[in-house]
């Protein structure tokens, strides 16, 4: 059978990795796909550099539209990132009747509804395994492996940079800034690390996972997002003493009133597998009503792990290319006419357990006053400990039982108004998961 | 679109679970599959009991052939187990042009080549996600998620009974027999536990995973199989002291000379996620040349987790039913005309690290003699410790570096011939995995 023809948009880290994998494992891939997968054209910034990598057999251009409009090309692989040019190129590829494989989580989290609708109307596939958790086939697992289930919740370490930083902060006892600098030196963090450390990248990915799990449209703008840049080393140490590790988790859960969609640093019990995922590794825990908890672990970023997902998508698309569009796996796991309009819950309606740390004047009555504020707002204390800070102050750490976030906000407002509370209270969420 | 029609062979634990899931999650399933999935007929032992479960809408029979030959049925789900009647029914279903979903690892591990060849010739699908690791979509991950990779090795905890027993032996410090009795009382082990505890069930599953990973025919008869019934509590304790846990692993690895295919108790470093998979849970670690290590975790058995996999297969088959047979995912992940004839290595050619424990007379020169035997057979010692046993004996524990199994056999023959070695040497394999 004749090879399927691929056009690459971008030959950077992931594009170069994709080229390498398609070349190096060409035989293994054809043994699986039943057809060779051939890169026919590529849009690149630097033509000479690209030519040194791919030689003469690939048409090279600096204009992505030359690729998406190329009549021979069956599948366009978008790896340039961003949400302006990438969006235009993908929409044009779809209009030209090409299938699209992309790793662009930011684009899909923001414009996925429009892109998937266009693809559905044109009868083409848009696949994005590489957009979440790199080489871990988590999208396939949720979209196809757990289809028997009403998925209840999922929680994932879906940003390697922040997991690396948190692992180092804990194991070395170092502050955030110092570890970030080290991560940048090692290439685990970018020169401008904002998207990673502030949780935005994780929220892009979580948005996609929530759609796949619950059959809801992508709603990135409704996600609650907190990063790790404000996380103090002492909270990591306190958590450890309490039997927890702090991970930046993306959590989405189906509740009676709506769907939780939130990214924040989270205390996770040490006995939980997720707490033991260290360094730049990713892992996603998915709980279904039939299967119970399942977990998926692997490298979440990097040239080859991401290329592994891009190429797996290429093989899927190759296999399904000739299938009747009505019988392919739906883009967002559910049929487009069967999407769910359950709303995303505002964070004030989320229920969680909490960790609070506050610095107070060390005098009688302080604990009683704080405890009575918590009690008035219907928040019950699981455990607490106090340690002196200097001569006249103390740090109090509480673990609270499950409470509504809005109630905790109210309690914190009252606690902040107390004259003997000297700093802003640190509030972290605790999830026991399994 | 009209519902797809399913015939169940067996309405026992997994069959009943499948019925429950198809009924309970009917809407969620149709939202995903784009079509309702309807059980039209079932072959059961007890007609009255079955009628109480499924009511009047399902045709009930005691003869499985009534189901596989029923003209309305599109997909046959085989859940009766065993390899005689189940085989005849599946072959007849294929001959009748029905697709087949099965959880029968024993049958596929022994007769898979014949069954898949018949299915290929007829252009029907035979899917078996439920045959390995219950609800974990491990077959889909290997067959479709990691298709970009030349898979290098995989190692899995793929039998929940033995993992439960090993977890209890370690955490309670109890001997095998006592924990087995407890496992039987709790329903984690069957009345005749032989297939589980002797590693046969794990070897059935490993045989299927190896075929999917490497594109080789199923070759259960070539697997090296050791169970846990001879495992001593003291070895679990010694392993713990050395920083390892003992797990019954199924391991398959592509080497220069052939493919390793082996099930045996294995020392795994505590820092490895696999070592922390406790109780009846399953987990499979898969390493690909592109993606690196990935891991998949969840419940490996039981009514609902297994039904989760059966129903996921039903949805896959429903989606692909109308697709051109030449473009469906191949049964064993590779195209039938592209299978690999790399041989399975005899266990004597396997390379591994080793744990040895021996009881010796406690007198000078003993260690020197043993060490020189190891040295003569090119085996190097990683670490050792000795502890007294009574007045005149001692136990010596060695951790050996990588060696060929055949060399270790030779060394053990010589060690067993030493007059001061009083018991058969305990030999366990050590895998550092990550």
mmCIF file with all atom_site columns, N, CA and C in Angstrom, chain A residues 50-95:
data_model
loop_
_atom_site.group_PDB
_atom_site.id
_atom_site.type_symbol
_atom_site.label_atom_id
_atom_site.label_alt_id
_atom_site.label_comp_id
_atom_site.label_asym_id
_atom_site.label_entity_id
_atom_site.label_seq_id
_atom_site.pdbx_PDB_ins_code
_atom_site.Cartn_x
_atom_site.Cartn_y
_atom_site.Cartn_z
_atom_site.occupancy
_atom_site.B_iso_or_equiv
_atom_site.pdbx_formal_charge
_atom_site.auth_seq_id
_atom_site.auth_comp_id
_atom_site.auth_asym_id
_atom_site.auth_atom_id
_atom_site.pdbx_PDB_model_num
ATOM 1   N N  . UNK A 1 50 ? 17.274  22.911 8.448  1.00 0.00 ? 50 UNK A N  1
ATOM 2   C CA . UNK A 1 50 ? 16.313  21.840 8.205  1.00 0.00 ? 50 UNK A CA 1
ATOM 3   C C  . UNK A 1 50 ? 16.831  20.879 7.143  1.00 0.00 ? 50 UNK A C  1
ATOM 4   N N  . UNK A 1 51 ? 17.446  21.441 6.127  1.00 0.00 ? 51 UNK A N  1
ATOM 5   C CA . UNK A 1 51 ? 17.964  20.602 5.036  1.00 0.00 ? 51 UNK A CA 1
ATOM 6   C C  . UNK A 1 51 ? 19.048  19.653 5.544  1.00 0.00 ? 51 UNK A C  1
ATOM 7   N N  . UNK A 1 52 ? 19.867  20.156 6.477  1.00 0.00 ? 52 UNK A N  1
ATOM 8   C CA . UNK A 1 52 ? 20.896  19.280 7.049  1.00 0.00 ? 52 UNK A CA 1
ATOM 9   C C  . UNK A 1 52 ? 20.264  18.105 7.800  1.00 0.00 ? 52 UNK A C  1
ATOM 10  N N  . UNK A 1 53 ? 19.087  18.334 8.398  1.00 0.00 ? 53 UNK A N  1
ATOM 11  C CA . UNK A 1 53 ? 18.425  17.248 9.141  1.00 0.00 ? 53 UNK A CA 1
ATOM 12  C C  . UNK A 1 53 ? 17.704  16.274 8.200  1.00 0.00 ? 53 UNK A C  1
ATOM 13  N N  . UNK A 1 54 ? 16.909  16.811 7.265  1.00 0.00 ? 54 UNK A N  1
ATOM 14  C CA . UNK A 1 54 ? 16.011  15.916 6.522  1.00 0.00 ? 54 UNK A CA 1
ATOM 15  C C  . UNK A 1 54 ? 16.465  15.623 5.086  1.00 0.00 ? 54 UNK A C  1
ATOM 16  N N  . UNK A 1 55 ? 17.499  16.297 4.637  1.00 0.00 ? 55 UNK A N  1
ATOM 17  C CA . UNK A 1 55 ? 18.015  16.023 3.288  1.00 0.00 ? 55 UNK A CA 1
ATOM 18  C C  . UNK A 1 55 ? 17.116  16.572 2.192  1.00 0.00 ? 55 UNK A C  1
ATOM 19  N N  . UNK A 1 56 ? 17.231  15.979 1.020  1.00 0.00 ? 56 UNK A N  1
ATOM 20  C CA . UNK A 1 56 ? 16.565  16.520 -0.161 1.00 0.00 ? 56 UNK A CA 1
ATOM 21  C C  . UNK A 1 56 ? 15.173  15.964 -0.407 1.00 0.00 ? 56 UNK A C  1
ATOM 22  N N  . UNK A 1 57 ? 14.807  14.916 0.310  1.00 0.00 ? 57 UNK A N  1
ATOM 23  C CA . UNK A 1 57 ? 13.565  14.215 -0.039 1.00 0.00 ? 57 UNK A CA 1
ATOM 24  C C  . UNK A 1 57 ? 12.321  14.959 0.444  1.00 0.00 ? 57 UNK A C  1
ATOM 25  N N  . UNK A 1 58 ? 12.497  15.931 1.346  1.00 0.00 ? 58 UNK A N  1
ATOM 26  C CA . UNK A 1 58 ? 11.356  16.630 1.924  1.00 0.00 ? 58 UNK A CA 1
ATOM 27  C C  . UNK A 1 58 ? 11.266  18.036 1.340  1.00 0.00 ? 58 UNK A C  1
ATOM 28  N N  . UNK A 1 59 ? 10.077  18.436 0.880  1.00 0.00 ? 59 UNK A N  1
ATOM 29  C CA . UNK A 1 59 ? 9.890   19.809 0.431  1.00 0.00 ? 59 UNK A CA 1
ATOM 30  C C  . UNK A 1 59 ? 9.939   20.750 1.634  1.00 0.00 ? 59 UNK A C  1
ATOM 31  N N  . UNK A 1 60 ? 10.849  21.706 1.596  1.00 0.00 ? 60 UNK A N  1
ATOM 32  C CA . UNK A 1 60 ? 10.970  22.639 2.718  1.00 0.00 ? 60 UNK A CA 1
ATOM 33  C C  . UNK A 1 60 ? 10.466  24.016 2.316  1.00 0.00 ? 60 UNK A C  1
ATOM 34  N N  . UNK A 1 61 ? 9.788   24.662 3.253  1.00 0.00 ? 61 UNK A N  1
ATOM 35  C CA . UNK A 1 61 ? 9.258   26.000 2.988  1.00 0.00 ? 61 UNK A CA 1
ATOM 36  C C  . UNK A 1 61 ? 9.264   26.780 4.294  1.00 0.00 ? 61 UNK A C  1
ATOM 37  N N  . UNK A 1 62 ? 9.227   28.102 4.173  1.00 0.00 ? 62 UNK A N  1
ATOM 38  C CA . UNK A 1 62 ? 9.085   28.905 5.391  1.00 0.00 ? 62 UNK A CA 1
ATOM 39  C C  . UNK A 1 62 ? 7.628   29.300 5.627  1.00 0.00 ? 62 UNK A C  1
ATOM 40  N N  . UNK A 1 63 ? 6.772   28.922 4.683  1.00 0.00 ? 63 UNK A N  1
ATOM 41  C CA . UNK A 1 63 ? 5.360   29.317 4.787  1.00 0.00 ? 63 UNK A CA 1
ATOM 42  C C  . UNK A 1 63 ? 4.499   28.091 5.095  1.00 0.00 ? 63 UNK A C  1
ATOM 43  N N  . UNK A 1 64 ? 3.958   28.061 6.313  1.00 0.00 ? 64 UNK A N  1
ATOM 44  C CA . UNK A 1 64 ? 3.144   26.923 6.726  1.00 0.00 ? 64 UNK A CA 1
ATOM 45  C C  . UNK A 1 64 ? 1.957   26.664 5.811  1.00 0.00 ? 64 UNK A C  1
ATOM 46  N N  . UNK A 1 65 ? 1.454   27.723 5.179  1.00 0.00 ? 65 UNK A N  1
ATOM 47  C CA . UNK A 1 65 ? 0.300   27.530 4.298  1.00 0.00 ? 65 UNK A CA 1
ATOM 48  C C  . UNK A 1 65 ? 0.655   26.701 3.052  1.00 0.00 ? 65 UNK A C  1
ATOM 49  N N  . UNK A 1 66 ? 1.938   26.736 2.653  1.00 0.00 ? 66 UNK A N  1
ATOM 50  C CA . UNK A 1 66 ? 2.375   25.860 1.551  1.00 0.00 ? 66 UNK A CA 1
ATOM 51  C C  . UNK A 1 66 ? 2.180   24.387 1.937  1.00 0.00 ? 66 UNK A C  1
ATOM 52  N N  . UNK A 1 67 ? 2.378   24.110 3.204  1.00 0.00 ? 67 UNK A N  1
ATOM 53  C CA . UNK A 1 67 ? 2.241   22.723 3.669  1.00 0.00 ? 67 UNK A CA 1
ATOM 54  C C  . UNK A 1 67 ? 0.773   22.338 3.786  1.00 0.00 ? 67 UNK A C  1
ATOM 55  N N  . UNK A 1 68 ? -0.017  23.176 4.464  1.00 0.00 ? 68 UNK A N  1
ATOM 56  C CA . UNK A 1 68 ? -1.410  22.771 4.711  1.00 0.00 ? 68 UNK A CA 1
ATOM 57  C C  . UNK A 1 68 ? -2.235  22.756 3.422  1.00 0.00 ? 68 UNK A C  1
ATOM 58  N N  . UNK A 1 69 ? -1.749  23.459 2.395  1.00 0.00 ? 69 UNK A N  1
ATOM 59  C CA . UNK A 1 69 ? -2.484  23.455 1.116  1.00 0.00 ? 69 UNK A CA 1
ATOM 60  C C  . UNK A 1 69 ? -1.862  22.505 0.086  1.00 0.00 ? 69 UNK A C  1
ATOM 61  N N  . UNK A 1 70 ? -0.800  21.810 0.499  1.00 0.00 ? 70 UNK A N  1
ATOM 62  C CA . UNK A 1 70 ? -0.103  20.915 -0.439 1.00 0.00 ? 70 UNK A CA 1
ATOM 63  C C  . UNK A 1 70 ? -1.034  19.756 -0.796 1.00 0.00 ? 70 UNK A C  1
ATOM 64  N N  . UNK A 1 71 ? -1.304  19.557 -2.079 1.00 0.00 ? 71 UNK A N  1
ATOM 65  C CA . UNK A 1 71 ? -2.334  18.572 -2.443 1.00 0.00 ? 71 UNK A CA 1
ATOM 66  C C  . UNK A 1 71 ? -1.988  17.126 -2.081 1.00 0.00 ? 71 UNK A C  1
ATOM 67  N N  . UNK A 1 72 ? -0.697  16.820 -1.967 1.00 0.00 ? 72 UNK A N  1
ATOM 68  C CA . UNK A 1 72 ? -0.324  15.421 -1.704 1.00 0.00 ? 72 UNK A CA 1
ATOM 69  C C  . UNK A 1 72 ? -0.467  15.033 -0.227 1.00 0.00 ? 72 UNK A C  1
ATOM 70  N N  . UNK A 1 73 ? -0.565  16.040 0.624  1.00 0.00 ? 73 UNK A N  1
ATOM 71  C CA . UNK A 1 73 ? -0.441  15.739 2.061  1.00 0.00 ? 73 UNK A CA 1
ATOM 72  C C  . UNK A 1 73 ? -1.769  15.271 2.661  1.00 0.00 ? 73 UNK A C  1
ATOM 73  N N  . UNK A 1 74 ? -1.686  14.157 3.416  1.00 0.00 ? 74 UNK A N  1
ATOM 74  C CA . UNK A 1 74 ? -2.879  13.590 4.073  1.00 0.00 ? 74 UNK A CA 1
ATOM 75  C C  . UNK A 1 74 ? -3.040  14.092 5.504  1.00 0.00 ? 74 UNK A C  1
ATOM 76  N N  . UNK A 1 75 ? -1.904  14.237 6.182  1.00 0.00 ? 75 UNK A N  1
ATOM 77  C CA . UNK A 1 75 ? -1.948  14.601 7.611  1.00 0.00 ? 75 UNK A CA 1
ATOM 78  C C  . UNK A 1 75 ? -0.986  15.760 7.866  1.00 0.00 ? 75 UNK A C  1
ATOM 79  N N  . UNK A 1 76 ? -1.480  16.786 8.565  1.00 0.00 ? 76 UNK A N  1
ATOM 80  C CA . UNK A 1 76 ? -0.640  17.912 8.962  1.00 0.00 ? 76 UNK A CA 1
ATOM 81  C C  . UNK A 1 76 ? -0.306  17.769 10.451 1.00 0.00 ? 76 UNK A C  1
ATOM 82  N N  . UNK A 1 77 ? 0.981   17.875 10.771 1.00 0.00 ? 77 UNK A N  1
ATOM 83  C CA . UNK A 1 77 ? 1.410   17.790 12.169 1.00 0.00 ? 77 UNK A CA 1
ATOM 84  C C  . UNK A 1 77 ? 1.827   19.179 12.625 1.00 0.00 ? 77 UNK A C  1
ATOM 85  N N  . UNK A 1 78 ? 1.067   19.760 13.541 1.00 0.00 ? 78 UNK A N  1
ATOM 86  C CA . UNK A 1 78 ? 1.316   21.139 13.980 1.00 0.00 ? 78 UNK A CA 1
ATOM 87  C C  . UNK A 1 78 ? 2.156   21.124 15.252 1.00 0.00 ? 78 UNK A C  1
ATOM 88  N N  . UNK A 1 79 ? 3.386   21.646 15.152 1.00 0.00 ? 79 UNK A N  1
ATOM 89  C CA . UNK A 1 79 ? 4.289   21.651 16.304 1.00 0.00 ? 79 UNK A CA 1
ATOM 90  C C  . UNK A 1 79 ? 4.962   23.003 16.474 1.00 0.00 ? 79 UNK A C  1
ATOM 91  N N  . UNK A 1 80 ? 4.269   24.066 16.033 1.00 0.00 ? 80 UNK A N  1
ATOM 92  C CA . UNK A 1 80 ? 4.895   25.388 16.177 1.00 0.00 ? 80 UNK A CA 1
ATOM 93  C C  . UNK A 1 80 ? 4.450   26.083 17.450 1.00 0.00 ? 80 UNK A C  1
ATOM 94  N N  . UNK A 1 81 ? 3.341   25.646 18.038 1.00 0.00 ? 81 UNK A N  1
ATOM 95  C CA . UNK A 1 81 ? 2.884   26.233 19.299 1.00 0.00 ? 81 UNK A CA 1
ATOM 96  C C  . UNK A 1 81 ? 2.244   27.592 19.112 1.00 0.00 ? 81 UNK A C  1
ATOM 97  N N  . UNK A 1 82 ? 1.773   28.139 20.237 1.00 0.00 ? 82 UNK A N  1
ATOM 98  C CA . UNK A 1 82 ? 1.117   29.445 20.196 1.00 0.00 ? 82 UNK A CA 1
ATOM 99  C C  . UNK A 1 82 ? -0.315  29.304 19.703 1.00 0.00 ? 82 UNK A C  1
ATOM 100 N N  . UNK A 1 83 ? -1.066  30.416 19.778 1.00 0.00 ? 83 UNK A N  1
ATOM 101 C CA . UNK A 1 83 ? -2.467  30.267 19.383 1.00 0.00 ? 83 UNK A CA 1
ATOM 102 C C  . UNK A 1 83 ? -2.919  31.279 18.333 1.00 0.00 ? 83 UNK A C  1
ATOM 103 N N  . UNK A 1 84 ? -1.978  31.805 17.562 1.00 0.00 ? 84 UNK A N  1
ATOM 104 C CA . UNK A 1 84 ? -2.399  32.681 16.467 1.00 0.00 ? 84 UNK A CA 1
ATOM 105 C C  . UNK A 1 84 ? -2.144  32.000 15.124 1.00 0.00 ? 84 UNK A C  1
ATOM 106 N N  . UNK A 1 85 ? -0.873  31.964 14.706 1.00 0.00 ? 85 UNK A N  1
ATOM 107 C CA . UNK A 1 85 ? -0.547  31.314 13.434 1.00 0.00 ? 85 UNK A CA 1
ATOM 108 C C  . UNK A 1 85 ? -0.952  29.836 13.466 1.00 0.00 ? 85 UNK A C  1
ATOM 109 N N  . UNK A 1 86 ? -0.681  29.170 14.574 1.00 0.00 ? 86 UNK A N  1
ATOM 110 C CA . UNK A 1 86 ? -1.013  27.739 14.672 1.00 0.00 ? 86 UNK A CA 1
ATOM 111 C C  . UNK A 1 86 ? -2.505  27.523 14.436 1.00 0.00 ? 86 UNK A C  1
ATOM 112 N N  . UNK A 1 87 ? -3.294  28.420 15.010 1.00 0.00 ? 87 UNK A N  1
ATOM 113 C CA . UNK A 1 87 ? -4.742  28.304 14.839 1.00 0.00 ? 87 UNK A CA 1
ATOM 114 C C  . UNK A 1 87 ? -5.152  28.484 13.380 1.00 0.00 ? 87 UNK A C  1
ATOM 115 N N  . UNK A 1 88 ? -4.600  29.488 12.745 1.00 0.00 ? 88 UNK A N  1
ATOM 116 C CA . UNK A 1 88 ? -4.942  29.731 11.341 1.00 0.00 ? 88 UNK A CA 1
ATOM 117 C C  . UNK A 1 88 ? -4.530  28.544 10.462 1.00 0.00 ? 88 UNK A C  1
ATOM 118 N N  . UNK A 1 89 ? -3.344  28.008 10.748 1.00 0.00 ? 89 UNK A N  1
ATOM 119 C CA . UNK A 1 89 ? -2.857  26.887 9.935  1.00 0.00 ? 89 UNK A CA 1
ATOM 120 C C  . UNK A 1 89 ? -3.715  25.647 10.139 1.00 0.00 ? 89 UNK A C  1
ATOM 121 N N  . UNK A 1 90 ? -4.095  25.392 11.384 1.00 0.00 ? 90 UNK A N  1
ATOM 122 C CA . UNK A 1 90 ? -4.919  24.204 11.649 1.00 0.00 ? 90 UNK A CA 1
ATOM 123 C C  . UNK A 1 90 ? -6.293  24.365 11.012 1.00 0.00 ? 90 UNK A C  1
ATOM 124 N N  . UNK A 1 91 ? -6.881  25.556 11.130 1.00 0.00 ? 91 UNK A N  1
ATOM 125 C CA . UNK A 1 91 ? -8.209  25.773 10.534 1.00 0.00 ? 91 UNK A CA 1
ATOM 126 C C  . UNK A 1 91 ? -8.143  25.634 9.007  1.00 0.00 ? 91 UNK A C  1
ATOM 127 N N  . UNK A 1 92 ? -7.051  26.109 8.428  1.00 0.00 ? 92 UNK A N  1
ATOM 128 C CA . UNK A 1 92 ? -6.904  25.979 6.974  1.00 0.00 ? 92 UNK A CA 1
ATOM 129 C C  . UNK A 1 92 ? -6.676  24.517 6.578  1.00 0.00 ? 92 UNK A C  1
ATOM 130 N N  . UNK A 1 93 ? -5.887  23.799 7.374  1.00 0.00 ? 93 UNK A N  1
ATOM 131 C CA . UNK A 1 93 ? -5.659  22.368 7.094  1.00 0.00 ? 93 UNK A CA 1
ATOM 132 C C  . UNK A 1 93 ? -6.989  21.620 7.107  1.00 0.00 ? 93 UNK A C  1
ATOM 133 N N  . UNK A 1 94 ? -7.798  21.916 8.113  1.00 0.00 ? 94 UNK A N  1
ATOM 134 C CA . UNK A 1 94 ? -9.115  21.266 8.211  1.00 0.00 ? 94 UNK A CA 1
ATOM 135 C C  . UNK A 1 94 ? -9.963  21.623 6.990  1.00 0.00 ? 94 UNK A C  1
ATOM 136 N N  . UNK A 1 95 ? -9.954  22.912 6.649  1.00 0.00 ? 95 UNK A N  1
ATOM 137 C CA . UNK A 1 95 ? -10.731 23.351 5.480  1.00 0.00 ? 95 UNK A CA 1
ATOM 138 C C  . UNK A 1 95 ? -10.273 22.636 4.207  1.00 0.00 ? 95 UNK A C  1
#
